[in-house]
């Protein structure tokens, strides 16, 4: 990091932990997660995020989906419930879905928005509504971020607690839309600059994923190139959302989620090799990653 960017930044090296569960706990104690995503051409993304949230300990998970894909997604993850919502001719959420999602959000502790979402004017309006939820933690990934870029001066409109999980391309689009300046060469500088501009937690994915809230920074060491495959980001989104639902603050949930996600990738690669690794393999070994750290 450059001297100006580094000033006042605390490097985080310890990994947060979840509290031990009490014997008399019930599913309501471990968070209600609402996954908002899916579209006709990307049915699996929301289901992957939901499965990951369940594997990461969420008590209850619901998928809010365009109605034409609801049955298929429900079949992919039977342990989650689902909500079929109005859709456009293209099979994405229509404007009529926004009020229903807003209403559903009231009954959930945390939202994960973006897996398989697609882009449209209605979806940009949806993101505008989502960031206005007062004090509600919201993990935003994939097309959730791309739609967010279309909202002028969106950081000034945020009332929710956001965790933004961009890959480098998505991060650069956010940066250019807000900063109108050159993209920093250093990943740490880029993540810090974006977090400070947005005043939110940023998870800049990639080799050595960077987690920062603008004053603290964590650079992850787990993970491998086999994780560079479709769907792994959806898994991370679900894991982080589940950890927030279980009581971690948004920064700690992002740090622990990134660590566990990478560790699961390493465990999966030991079984399949890096070349054959898929996002579903991460779901199978997430329990082992949790056992190792707990």
GROMACS .gro file of C-alpha atoms in nm:
model
  294
    1UNK     CA    1   0.000   0.000   0.000
    2UNK     CA    2   0.111   0.355  -0.062
    3UNK     CA    3   0.188   0.572   0.244
    4UNK     CA    4  -0.124   0.786   0.203
    5UNK     CA    5  -0.351   0.482   0.169
    6UNK     CA    6  -0.183   0.295   0.457
    7UNK     CA    7  -0.226   0.574   0.712
    8UNK     CA    8  -0.460   0.472   0.993
    9UNK     CA    9  -0.518   0.120   0.857
   10UNK     CA   10  -0.497  -0.175   1.097
   11UNK     CA   11  -0.391  -0.510   0.950
   12UNK     CA   12  -0.604  -0.802   1.073
   13UNK     CA   13  -0.437  -1.140   1.117
   14UNK     CA   14  -0.663  -1.327   1.360
   15UNK     CA   15  -0.971  -1.509   1.229
   16UNK     CA   16  -1.304  -1.446   1.410
   17UNK     CA   17  -1.500  -1.742   1.548
   18UNK     CA   18  -1.866  -1.817   1.596
   19UNK     CA   19  -1.991  -1.863   1.951
   20UNK     CA   20  -2.056  -2.217   2.071
   21UNK     CA   21  -2.421  -2.317   2.034
   22UNK     CA   22  -2.633  -2.366   2.347
   23UNK     CA   23  -2.810  -2.697   2.402
   24UNK     CA   24  -3.154  -2.533   2.403
   25UNK     CA   25  -3.099  -2.338   2.079
   26UNK     CA   26  -3.360  -2.338   1.802
   27UNK     CA   27  -3.341  -2.248   1.433
   28UNK     CA   28  -3.459  -1.893   1.496
   29UNK     CA   29  -3.142  -1.830   1.696
   30UNK     CA   30  -2.916  -1.876   1.394
   31UNK     CA   31  -3.048  -1.621   1.153
   32UNK     CA   32  -3.308  -1.582   0.883
   33UNK     CA   33  -3.140  -1.531   0.545
   34UNK     CA   34  -3.320  -1.405   0.234
   35UNK     CA   35  -3.148  -1.480  -0.098
   36UNK     CA   36  -3.269  -1.242  -0.371
   37UNK     CA   37  -3.160  -1.355  -0.715
   38UNK     CA   38  -3.201  -1.589  -1.004
   39UNK     CA   39  -3.323  -1.542  -1.360
   40UNK     CA   40  -3.428  -1.771  -1.642
   41UNK     CA   41  -3.075  -1.817  -1.773
   42UNK     CA   42  -2.908  -1.846  -1.430
   43UNK     CA   43  -3.118  -2.083  -1.224
   44UNK     CA   44  -2.840  -2.238  -1.017
   45UNK     CA   45  -2.683  -1.927  -0.864
   46UNK     CA   46  -2.949  -1.853  -0.602
   47UNK     CA   47  -2.968  -2.222  -0.508
   48UNK     CA   48  -2.591  -2.237  -0.459
   49UNK     CA   49  -2.604  -1.931  -0.232
   50UNK     CA   50  -2.891  -2.083  -0.035
   51UNK     CA   51  -2.711  -2.417   0.003
   52UNK     CA   52  -2.397  -2.237   0.119
   53UNK     CA   53  -2.591  -2.036   0.376
   54UNK     CA   54  -2.739  -2.356   0.517
   55UNK     CA   55  -2.399  -2.529   0.523
   56UNK     CA   56  -2.259  -2.222   0.702
   57UNK     CA   57  -2.513  -2.256   0.981
   58UNK     CA   58  -2.809  -2.035   0.892
   59UNK     CA   59  -3.122  -2.139   1.080
   60UNK     CA   60  -3.365  -2.050   0.802
   61UNK     CA   61  -3.305  -1.964   0.438
   62UNK     CA   62  -3.558  -1.838   0.185
   63UNK     CA   63  -3.501  -1.775  -0.186
   64UNK     CA   64  -3.691  -1.488  -0.352
   65UNK     CA   65  -3.708  -1.589  -0.719
   66UNK     CA   66  -3.874  -1.502  -1.050
   67UNK     CA   67  -4.181  -1.725  -1.064
   68UNK     CA   68  -4.075  -1.925  -1.371
   69UNK     CA   69  -3.768  -2.068  -1.196
   70UNK     CA   70  -3.910  -2.115  -0.848
   71UNK     CA   71  -3.985  -2.486  -0.877
   72UNK     CA   72  -3.647  -2.568  -1.032
   73UNK     CA   73  -3.456  -2.377  -0.762
   74UNK     CA   74  -3.663  -2.532  -0.485
   75UNK     CA   75  -3.573  -2.876  -0.620
   76UNK     CA   76  -3.203  -2.787  -0.617
   77UNK     CA   77  -3.215  -2.695  -0.246
   78UNK     CA   78  -3.508  -2.857  -0.063
   79UNK     CA   79  -3.391  -2.737   0.280
   80UNK     CA   80  -3.465  -2.375   0.185
   81UNK     CA   81  -3.808  -2.225   0.133
   82UNK     CA   82  -3.887  -2.009  -0.167
   83UNK     CA   83  -4.100  -1.718  -0.282
   84UNK     CA   84  -4.225  -1.695  -0.643
   85UNK     CA   85  -4.236  -1.333  -0.760
   86UNK     CA   86  -4.358  -1.136  -1.064
   87UNK     CA   87  -4.121  -1.144  -1.357
   88UNK     CA   88  -4.052  -0.978  -1.689
   89UNK     CA   89  -4.075  -1.147  -2.028
   90UNK     CA   90  -3.701  -1.208  -2.001
   91UNK     CA   91  -3.746  -1.412  -1.682
   92UNK     CA   92  -3.603  -1.154  -1.441
   93UNK     CA   93  -3.776  -0.974  -1.154
   94UNK     CA   94  -4.026  -0.716  -1.275
   95UNK     CA   95  -4.093  -0.385  -1.100
   96UNK     CA   96  -4.395  -0.548  -0.935
   97UNK     CA   97  -4.159  -0.775  -0.739
   98UNK     CA   98  -3.992  -0.489  -0.554
   99UNK     CA   99  -4.267  -0.428  -0.298
  100UNK     CA  100  -4.293  -0.802  -0.229
  101UNK     CA  101  -3.918  -0.830  -0.171
  102UNK     CA  102  -3.926  -0.525   0.055
  103UNK     CA  103  -4.206  -0.684   0.256
  104UNK     CA  104  -4.025  -1.020   0.280
  105UNK     CA  105  -3.708  -0.847   0.398
  106UNK     CA  106  -3.885  -0.734   0.715
  107UNK     CA  107  -3.898  -1.094   0.837
  108UNK     CA  108  -3.530  -1.168   0.773
  109UNK     CA  109  -3.211  -1.076   0.956
  110UNK     CA  110  -2.986  -1.046   0.651
  111UNK     CA  111  -3.024  -1.031   0.272
  112UNK     CA  112  -2.797  -1.164  -0.002
  113UNK     CA  113  -2.872  -0.991  -0.332
  114UNK     CA  114  -2.727  -1.062  -0.675
  115UNK     CA  115  -2.662  -1.430  -0.752
  116UNK     CA  116  -2.800  -1.492  -1.101
  117UNK     CA  117  -2.990  -1.161  -1.093
  118UNK     CA  118  -2.923  -1.018  -1.445
  119UNK     CA  119  -2.946  -0.646  -1.529
  120UNK     CA  120  -3.244  -0.422  -1.613
  121UNK     CA  121  -3.406  -0.092  -1.519
  122UNK     CA  122  -3.640  -0.274  -1.280
  123UNK     CA  123  -3.347  -0.447  -1.111
  124UNK     CA  124  -3.169  -0.115  -1.068
  125UNK     CA  125  -3.482   0.010  -0.890
  126UNK     CA  126  -3.472  -0.303  -0.676
  127UNK     CA  127  -3.115  -0.227  -0.569
  128UNK     CA  128  -3.220   0.129  -0.487
  129UNK     CA  129  -3.486  -0.010  -0.255
  130UNK     CA  130  -3.251  -0.265  -0.098
  131UNK     CA  131  -2.980  -0.015  -0.001
  132UNK     CA  132  -3.247   0.194   0.170
  133UNK     CA  133  -3.332  -0.074   0.428
  134UNK     CA  134  -3.245   0.093   0.761
  135UNK     CA  135  -2.967  -0.094   0.945
  136UNK     CA  136  -3.034  -0.417   0.755
  137UNK     CA  137  -2.718  -0.613   0.663
  138UNK     CA  138  -2.712  -0.681   0.288
  139UNK     CA  139  -2.449  -0.882   0.099
  140UNK     CA  140  -2.437  -0.763  -0.263
  141UNK     CA  141  -2.266  -0.970  -0.531
  142UNK     CA  142  -2.254  -1.022  -0.908
  143UNK     CA  143  -2.531  -0.843  -1.100
  144UNK     CA  144  -2.642  -0.682  -0.777
  145UNK     CA  145  -2.322  -0.479  -0.803
  146UNK     CA  146  -2.367  -0.411  -1.174
  147UNK     CA  147  -2.716  -0.274  -1.114
  148UNK     CA  148  -2.588  -0.073  -0.819
  149UNK     CA  149  -2.344   0.105  -1.052
  150UNK     CA  150  -2.641   0.251  -1.240
  151UNK     CA  151  -2.765   0.445  -0.935
  152UNK     CA  152  -2.623   0.796  -0.933
  153UNK     CA  153  -2.438   0.884  -0.608
  154UNK     CA  154  -2.569   0.565  -0.449
  155UNK     CA  155  -2.345   0.580  -0.136
  156UNK     CA  156  -2.539   0.888  -0.024
  157UNK     CA  157  -2.862   0.686  -0.034
  158UNK     CA  158  -2.747   0.389   0.172
  159UNK     CA  159  -2.915   0.316   0.504
  160UNK     CA  160  -2.837  -0.055   0.510
  161UNK     CA  161  -2.510  -0.216   0.621
  162UNK     CA  162  -2.360  -0.336   0.296
  163UNK     CA  163  -2.099  -0.600   0.224
  164UNK     CA  164  -1.989  -0.562  -0.138
  165UNK     CA  165  -1.820  -0.873  -0.284
  166UNK     CA  166  -1.689  -0.775  -0.630
  167UNK     CA  167  -1.441  -0.956  -0.848
  168UNK     CA  168  -1.185  -0.715  -1.001
  169UNK     CA  169  -1.401  -0.632  -1.303
  170UNK     CA  170  -1.704  -0.548  -1.092
  171UNK     CA  171  -1.489  -0.350  -0.849
  172UNK     CA  172  -1.344  -0.146  -1.133
  173UNK     CA  173  -1.693  -0.063  -1.261
  174UNK     CA  174  -1.794   0.055  -0.914
  175UNK     CA  175  -1.475   0.259  -0.886
  176UNK     CA  176  -1.510   0.431  -1.222
  177UNK     CA  177  -1.877   0.510  -1.161
  178UNK     CA  178  -1.798   0.674  -0.827
  179UNK     CA  179  -1.442   0.805  -0.848
  180UNK     CA  180  -1.403   0.899  -1.217
  181UNK     CA  181  -1.031   0.829  -1.175
  182UNK     CA  182  -0.774   0.565  -1.265
  183UNK     CA  183  -0.805   0.221  -1.106
  184UNK     CA  184  -0.524   0.172  -0.847
  185UNK     CA  185  -0.255  -0.080  -0.935
  186UNK     CA  186  -0.247  -0.230  -0.585
  187UNK     CA  187  -0.538  -0.456  -0.487
  188UNK     CA  188  -0.516  -0.333  -0.129
  189UNK     CA  189  -0.521   0.031  -0.238
  190UNK     CA  190  -0.819  -0.038  -0.464
  191UNK     CA  191  -1.018  -0.215  -0.193
  192UNK     CA  192  -0.939   0.052   0.066
  193UNK     CA  193  -1.028   0.332  -0.172
  194UNK     CA  194  -1.356   0.169  -0.266
  195UNK     CA  195  -1.448   0.096   0.097
  196UNK     CA  196  -1.376   0.454   0.200
  197UNK     CA  197  -1.570   0.600  -0.091
  198UNK     CA  198  -1.870   0.375  -0.026
  199UNK     CA  199  -1.831   0.376   0.355
  200UNK     CA  200  -1.909   0.004   0.349
  201UNK     CA  201  -1.728  -0.330   0.383
  202UNK     CA  202  -1.562  -0.441   0.059
  203UNK     CA  203  -1.451  -0.796  -0.025
  204UNK     CA  204  -1.227  -0.771  -0.332
  205UNK     CA  205  -1.216  -1.129  -0.458
  206UNK     CA  206  -0.928  -1.299  -0.633
  207UNK     CA  207  -0.592  -1.449  -0.539
  208UNK     CA  208  -0.535  -1.301  -0.194
  209UNK     CA  209  -0.891  -1.174  -0.140
  210UNK     CA  210  -0.888  -0.839   0.041
  211UNK     CA  211  -1.148  -0.756   0.308
  212UNK     CA  212  -1.163  -0.399   0.437
  213UNK     CA  213  -1.395  -0.144   0.591
  214UNK     CA  214  -1.154   0.140   0.515
  215UNK     CA  215  -0.980   0.133   0.853
  216UNK     CA  216  -0.907  -0.240   0.891
  217UNK     CA  217  -0.773  -0.474   0.625
  218UNK     CA  218  -0.742  -0.852   0.597
  219UNK     CA  219  -0.561  -1.027   0.311
  220UNK     CA  220  -0.665  -1.391   0.282
  221UNK     CA  221  -0.415  -1.673   0.238
  222UNK     CA  222  -0.649  -1.968   0.182
  223UNK     CA  223  -0.780  -2.079  -0.157
  224UNK     CA  224  -0.630  -2.189  -0.487
  225UNK     CA  225  -0.667  -2.142  -0.867
  226UNK     CA  226  -0.915  -2.429  -0.888
  227UNK     CA  227  -1.173  -2.193  -0.736
  228UNK     CA  228  -1.167  -1.980  -1.052
  229UNK     CA  229  -1.487  -2.139  -1.176
  230UNK     CA  230  -1.852  -2.040  -1.201
  231UNK     CA  231  -2.059  -2.048  -0.884
  232UNK     CA  232  -1.785  -2.014  -0.622
  233UNK     CA  233  -1.877  -1.648  -0.569
  234UNK     CA  234  -2.238  -1.748  -0.504
  235UNK     CA  235  -2.114  -1.987  -0.236
  236UNK     CA  236  -1.914  -1.709  -0.070
  237UNK     CA  237  -2.218  -1.481  -0.071
  238UNK     CA  238  -2.426  -1.741   0.110
  239UNK     CA  239  -2.154  -1.815   0.365
  240UNK     CA  240  -2.105  -1.449   0.460
  241UNK     CA  241  -2.481  -1.392   0.489
  242UNK     CA  242  -2.516  -1.694   0.718
  243UNK     CA  243  -2.237  -1.576   0.947
  244UNK     CA  244  -2.400  -1.235   0.982
  245UNK     CA  245  -2.728  -1.407   1.066
  246UNK     CA  246  -2.550  -1.591   1.348
  247UNK     CA  247  -2.442  -1.270   1.514
  248UNK     CA  248  -2.107  -1.168   1.368
  249UNK     CA  249  -2.070  -0.805   1.265
  250UNK     CA  250  -2.037  -0.743   0.895
  251UNK     CA  251  -1.657  -0.706   0.887
  252UNK     CA  252  -1.590  -1.015   1.101
  253UNK     CA  253  -1.840  -1.217   0.898
  254UNK     CA  254  -1.663  -1.118   0.577
  255UNK     CA  255  -1.320  -1.214   0.717
  256UNK     CA  256  -1.434  -1.550   0.852
  257UNK     CA  257  -1.642  -1.620   0.541
  258UNK     CA  258  -1.352  -1.553   0.306
  259UNK     CA  259  -1.117  -1.769   0.515
  260UNK     CA  260  -1.361  -2.063   0.532
  261UNK     CA  261  -1.449  -2.034   0.164
  262UNK     CA  262  -1.082  -2.054   0.070
  263UNK     CA  263  -1.016  -2.336   0.314
  264UNK     CA  264  -1.306  -2.532   0.166
  265UNK     CA  265  -1.152  -2.474  -0.175
  266UNK     CA  266  -0.822  -2.617  -0.054
  267UNK     CA  267  -0.993  -2.922   0.096
  268UNK     CA  268  -1.193  -2.977  -0.222
  269UNK     CA  269  -0.881  -2.951  -0.438
  270UNK     CA  270  -0.718  -3.224  -0.229
  271UNK     CA  271  -1.000  -3.457  -0.337
  272UNK     CA  272  -1.072  -3.352  -0.695
  273UNK     CA  273  -0.759  -3.168  -0.803
  274UNK     CA  274  -0.777  -2.803  -0.902
  275UNK     CA  275  -0.877  -2.865  -1.263
  276UNK     CA  276  -1.196  -3.056  -1.179
  277UNK     CA  277  -1.308  -2.848  -0.881
  278UNK     CA  278  -1.664  -2.710  -0.895
  279UNK     CA  279  -1.866  -2.482  -0.668
  280UNK     CA  280  -2.071  -2.780  -0.551
  281UNK     CA  281  -1.752  -2.940  -0.423
  282UNK     CA  282  -1.712  -2.647  -0.182
  283UNK     CA  283  -2.052  -2.723  -0.031
  284UNK     CA  284  -1.946  -3.081   0.042
  285UNK     CA  285  -1.637  -2.980   0.239
  286UNK     CA  286  -1.759  -2.664   0.415
  287UNK     CA  287  -1.842  -2.875   0.725
  288UNK     CA  288  -1.478  -2.989   0.739
  289UNK     CA  289  -1.356  -2.630   0.709
  290UNK     CA  290  -1.582  -2.529   1.000
  291UNK     CA  291  -1.468  -2.820   1.215
  292UNK     CA  292  -1.104  -2.726   1.163
  293UNK     CA  293  -1.155  -2.370   1.284
  294UNK     CA  294  -1.409  -2.432   1.559
   0.00000   0.00000   0.00000
